[in-house]
XYZ file of C-alpha atoms in Angstrom:
301
model
C -0.032 -0.028 0.102
C 1.563 3.356 -1.047
C 1.425 6.907 0.217
C 2.404 9.815 -1.667
C 3.440 13.021 0.429
C 4.327 16.531 -0.474
C 6.954 18.501 1.837
C 6.190 21.985 3.358
C 7.812 25.309 3.488
C 11.611 24.873 4.564
C 12.399 22.024 2.385
C 13.195 24.108 -0.619
C 16.851 24.393 -1.631
C 18.483 26.830 -4.293
C 18.559 24.918 -7.585
C 16.531 22.336 -6.736
C 14.402 22.062 -9.931
C 17.461 22.356 -12.110
C 17.514 18.693 -13.067
C 13.694 18.305 -13.539
C 13.499 21.298 -16.026
C 15.434 19.409 -18.503
C 12.321 17.155 -18.874
C 10.250 18.556 -21.446
C 6.688 17.585 -19.916
C 8.047 18.710 -16.570
C 9.224 22.042 -17.664
C 5.962 22.663 -19.732
C 4.040 22.129 -16.728
C 6.057 24.416 -14.537
C 5.714 27.021 -17.160
C 1.722 26.284 -16.760
C 2.007 26.549 -12.979
C 3.905 29.940 -13.461
C 1.579 31.465 -15.491
C -1.357 30.494 -12.985
C 0.453 31.962 -10.099
C 2.165 34.913 -11.799
C 5.515 33.989 -10.500
C 8.510 32.847 -12.642
C 9.089 29.449 -11.216
C 11.823 28.550 -13.620
C 13.924 31.298 -12.198
C 13.274 30.555 -8.757
C 13.683 26.986 -8.946
C 17.036 27.074 -10.583
C 18.734 30.528 -10.204
C 17.474 32.216 -6.926
C 19.461 31.879 -3.942
C 18.333 30.349 -0.767
C 17.639 33.729 1.044
C 15.278 34.638 -2.017
C 13.142 31.478 -1.797
C 12.944 31.811 1.828
C 10.428 34.568 0.918
C 7.245 32.989 1.909
C 5.239 34.667 -0.918
C 7.750 32.794 -3.539
C 8.526 29.602 -1.452
C 4.805 28.560 -1.157
C 3.880 28.559 -4.730
C 7.368 27.154 -5.857
C 6.772 24.088 -3.463
C 3.395 23.485 -4.490
C 4.184 23.754 -7.946
C 7.004 21.396 -7.888
C 5.222 18.741 -6.052
C 2.272 18.884 -8.681
C 4.488 18.731 -11.487
C 6.699 15.852 -9.988
C 3.354 13.875 -9.321
C 2.275 14.194 -12.849
C 5.710 12.933 -14.099
C 5.899 10.325 -11.611
C 2.601 8.827 -13.024
C 1.925 6.869 -9.891
C -1.267 6.182 -8.401
C -1.457 5.622 -4.612
C -3.956 4.563 -1.885
C -3.313 7.845 0.273
C -1.879 11.225 -0.393
C -1.087 13.934 2.313
C 1.065 17.206 2.664
C 2.899 18.827 5.354
C 1.591 22.449 5.699
C 1.700 24.105 2.417
C 2.196 20.598 1.011
C -1.508 20.095 1.688
C -2.455 22.257 -1.350
C -0.616 20.194 -3.627
C -1.963 16.960 -2.022
C -5.352 18.527 -2.534
C -4.466 18.984 -6.498
C -3.244 15.402 -6.726
C -6.294 13.942 -5.018
C -8.503 15.881 -7.565
C -9.783 18.469 -5.031
C -8.315 21.559 -6.894
C -7.715 21.993 -10.472
C -3.983 22.953 -11.216
C -4.889 26.512 -11.737
C -6.934 26.920 -8.701
C -4.313 25.174 -6.576
C -1.791 27.776 -7.502
C -4.338 30.748 -7.387
C -5.056 29.414 -3.546
C -1.417 29.170 -2.673
C -0.592 32.360 -4.523
C -3.101 34.341 -1.906
C -1.924 32.097 0.969
C 1.744 32.746 0.603
C 1.344 36.631 0.094
C -0.919 36.688 2.877
C 1.198 34.831 5.424
C 4.186 36.894 4.146
C 2.315 39.882 4.971
C 1.138 38.888 8.344
C 4.918 37.659 9.027
C 6.084 41.214 8.140
C 4.074 42.789 11.365
C 6.318 41.394 13.762
C 9.817 39.585 13.850
C 8.722 36.061 14.225
C 9.977 32.487 13.212
C 10.081 28.787 13.746
C 12.732 26.429 15.405
C 12.760 22.512 15.274
C 13.283 20.707 18.465
C 14.988 17.355 17.891
C 15.099 14.940 20.573
C 13.829 15.015 24.144
C 10.875 13.695 26.000
C 7.740 14.959 24.348
C 6.202 16.262 27.389
C 9.320 18.133 28.354
C 9.432 19.601 24.819
C 6.199 20.993 25.031
C 6.636 22.202 28.595
C 9.894 24.023 27.216
C 8.177 25.630 24.305
C 5.506 26.731 26.634
C 7.720 28.111 29.124
C 9.784 30.299 26.368
C 6.230 31.611 25.365
C 6.120 30.112 21.815
C 3.784 27.509 20.468
C 4.094 24.010 19.107
C 3.226 24.747 15.511
C 4.282 21.469 13.993
C 4.032 18.258 16.039
C 5.883 15.886 13.492
C 6.461 12.771 15.557
C 9.857 10.873 15.352
C 11.244 13.240 18.067
C 10.575 16.259 16.246
C 8.468 19.243 17.315
C 8.612 22.756 15.588
C 8.249 25.824 17.696
C 6.758 29.024 16.373
C 6.769 32.477 18.023
C 8.392 35.888 18.387
C 12.076 36.225 17.815
C 12.459 36.763 21.300
C 10.644 33.607 22.573
C 12.683 31.515 20.214
C 15.878 32.782 21.714
C 14.695 31.737 25.123
C 13.991 28.392 23.818
C 17.268 27.956 22.369
C 18.941 29.306 25.441
C 17.031 26.789 27.628
C 16.365 23.642 25.475
C 14.748 20.727 26.603
C 16.853 17.918 28.162
C 18.568 15.647 25.481
C 17.288 17.948 22.623
C 18.449 20.497 20.198
C 16.888 23.485 18.993
C 17.595 24.509 15.197
C 16.327 27.595 13.741
C 14.307 27.122 10.550
C 14.881 29.021 7.255
C 11.186 30.388 7.217
C 10.173 33.891 7.586
C 7.198 33.821 10.269
C 5.578 32.097 12.975
C 3.472 29.894 10.714
C 0.301 27.750 12.202
C -0.061 30.289 14.947
C -2.366 33.226 15.691
C 0.589 35.726 14.503
C -0.865 34.505 11.093
C -4.618 35.531 11.528
C -4.653 38.394 8.871
C -4.168 36.152 6.378
C -7.256 34.166 6.758
C -9.839 36.374 5.514
C -8.566 36.739 2.124
C -7.808 33.177 1.816
C -11.366 32.202 2.795
C -12.576 34.514 0.249
C -10.637 33.148 -2.400
C -11.631 29.448 -1.287
C -15.391 30.455 -1.803
C -14.898 31.209 -5.620
C -12.905 28.055 -6.530
C -14.072 25.102 -8.383
C -13.869 22.193 -5.634
C -14.504 18.704 -5.926
C -14.591 15.566 -3.651
C -11.211 13.779 -3.684
C -10.812 10.902 -5.878
C -7.974 9.511 -3.520
C -7.967 9.402 0.252
C -6.568 12.482 1.528
C -5.331 12.950 5.056
C -5.673 16.408 7.019
C -3.010 18.102 9.237
C -5.517 19.312 11.673
C -6.299 15.766 13.094
C -4.789 13.073 10.564
C -8.209 11.920 9.532
C -9.225 10.908 5.828
C -11.398 13.780 4.450
C -13.968 12.713 2.165
C -15.797 15.935 1.388
C -13.870 18.764 -0.840
C -15.413 21.479 0.773
C -14.682 20.351 4.181
C -10.840 19.683 3.174
C -10.459 23.155 1.741
C -12.269 24.706 4.841
C -9.675 22.793 7.045
C -6.863 24.319 4.845
C -8.169 28.004 5.652
C -8.201 27.386 9.229
C -4.736 25.385 9.051
C -3.007 28.903 8.598
C -3.342 29.317 12.559
C -3.688 25.878 13.749
C -0.839 23.410 14.636
C -0.039 20.813 11.973
C -0.483 17.416 13.309
C 1.827 15.392 11.143
C 2.369 12.822 13.774
C -1.501 12.025 13.576
C -1.056 11.525 9.897
C 1.678 9.181 10.049
C -0.354 7.257 12.734
C -3.253 7.234 10.250
C -1.047 5.670 7.643
C 0.656 3.208 9.733
C -2.922 1.944 10.912
C -3.865 1.727 7.397
C -0.837 -0.607 6.448
C 1.019 1.589 4.312
C 4.123 -0.139 3.374
C 5.676 2.584 1.219
C 5.896 6.228 1.243
C 7.066 8.443 -1.580
C 7.905 12.226 -0.757
C 7.938 14.545 -3.889
C 10.268 16.863 -4.741
C 12.259 18.675 -2.815
C 12.082 15.073 -0.935
C 14.085 14.343 2.328
C 12.366 15.885 5.077
C 9.059 13.897 5.434
C 10.999 10.465 4.769
C 13.598 11.438 7.345
C 10.741 11.794 10.089
C 9.207 8.689 8.831
C 12.324 6.566 9.033
C 12.279 7.035 12.844
C 8.346 7.581 13.400
C 6.949 4.656 10.684
C 9.219 1.743 11.632
C 8.630 -1.141 8.945
C 7.464 1.560 6.170
C 9.943 1.740 3.355
C 10.355 5.530 2.076
C 11.768 6.982 -1.116
C 12.725 10.683 -1.575
C 12.669 12.331 -5.016
C 15.258 14.868 -4.842
C 16.309 15.126 -8.479
C 15.155 13.943 -11.938
C 17.430 10.997 -11.808
C 15.106 9.425 -8.872
C 12.002 9.257 -10.754
C 12.795 5.983 -12.408
C 13.678 4.606 -9.167
C 10.423 6.220 -7.732
C 8.512 4.608 -10.344
C 9.905 0.944 -9.553
C 9.177 2.107 -5.722
C 5.654 2.771 -6.538
C 4.977 -0.378 -8.478
C 6.146 -2.512 -5.750
C 3.853 -0.937 -3.061
C 0.793 0.335 -4.760
């Protein structure tokens, strides 16, 4: 049984689309997605530096477009699809909830709104790796931050003001490391509330279908069968914590045997190797990985 997953913000790296754009069909889809988003995805996926693509308004459309184009190039059908944070939008398109153009319209509004919200106050996110889960949550709370992503596998991501994240780094939980992430704001917290109104308005004007593939929600890890419900959750997720741990739990309980992470792969498969023992993983990082990913999908689907 196969799951296809889409990474979230912070997974992007300078030049990560270079090898894929040598593929004619992939390049054509990126051009289509660029037109839909109004962003030069070729430029930002090949030439722009890490600091440039850290910009939320660029990073989010770039990540969603990359996952959508990668899924199309892969050509595999999975029993489950899930995305981490902004990756949920790519998952929604792969599952048939969004059209390609509506997925890009939605993520462009989300990215711009969250970038604007992040500009109001210096905020950020830090991964807390290791430590006892209860101690980690207590340390995050003591620092005045919020557990924005509960990822499982010994990783929780704290979000909050720069001051609060500095406090957390100065007083980390026992047996844990605190690592600042290359994101521009405290995503999945109330700091992002200004982004929700326009996103909800945009969602109301989109063509939304029920999913054709079982798709998981970051809010509680459950399978969502109603497209309108799923999109409503996407709007709320801007200010709500990501419960990737619960998504992984659902996949384990369903009997998933293999998980592919679309480009830029590595983050979610890394977590899965710790949290989903017995499940094989495959991260797509370059175009050279596509043939191996197809073989992996055929073995598990």
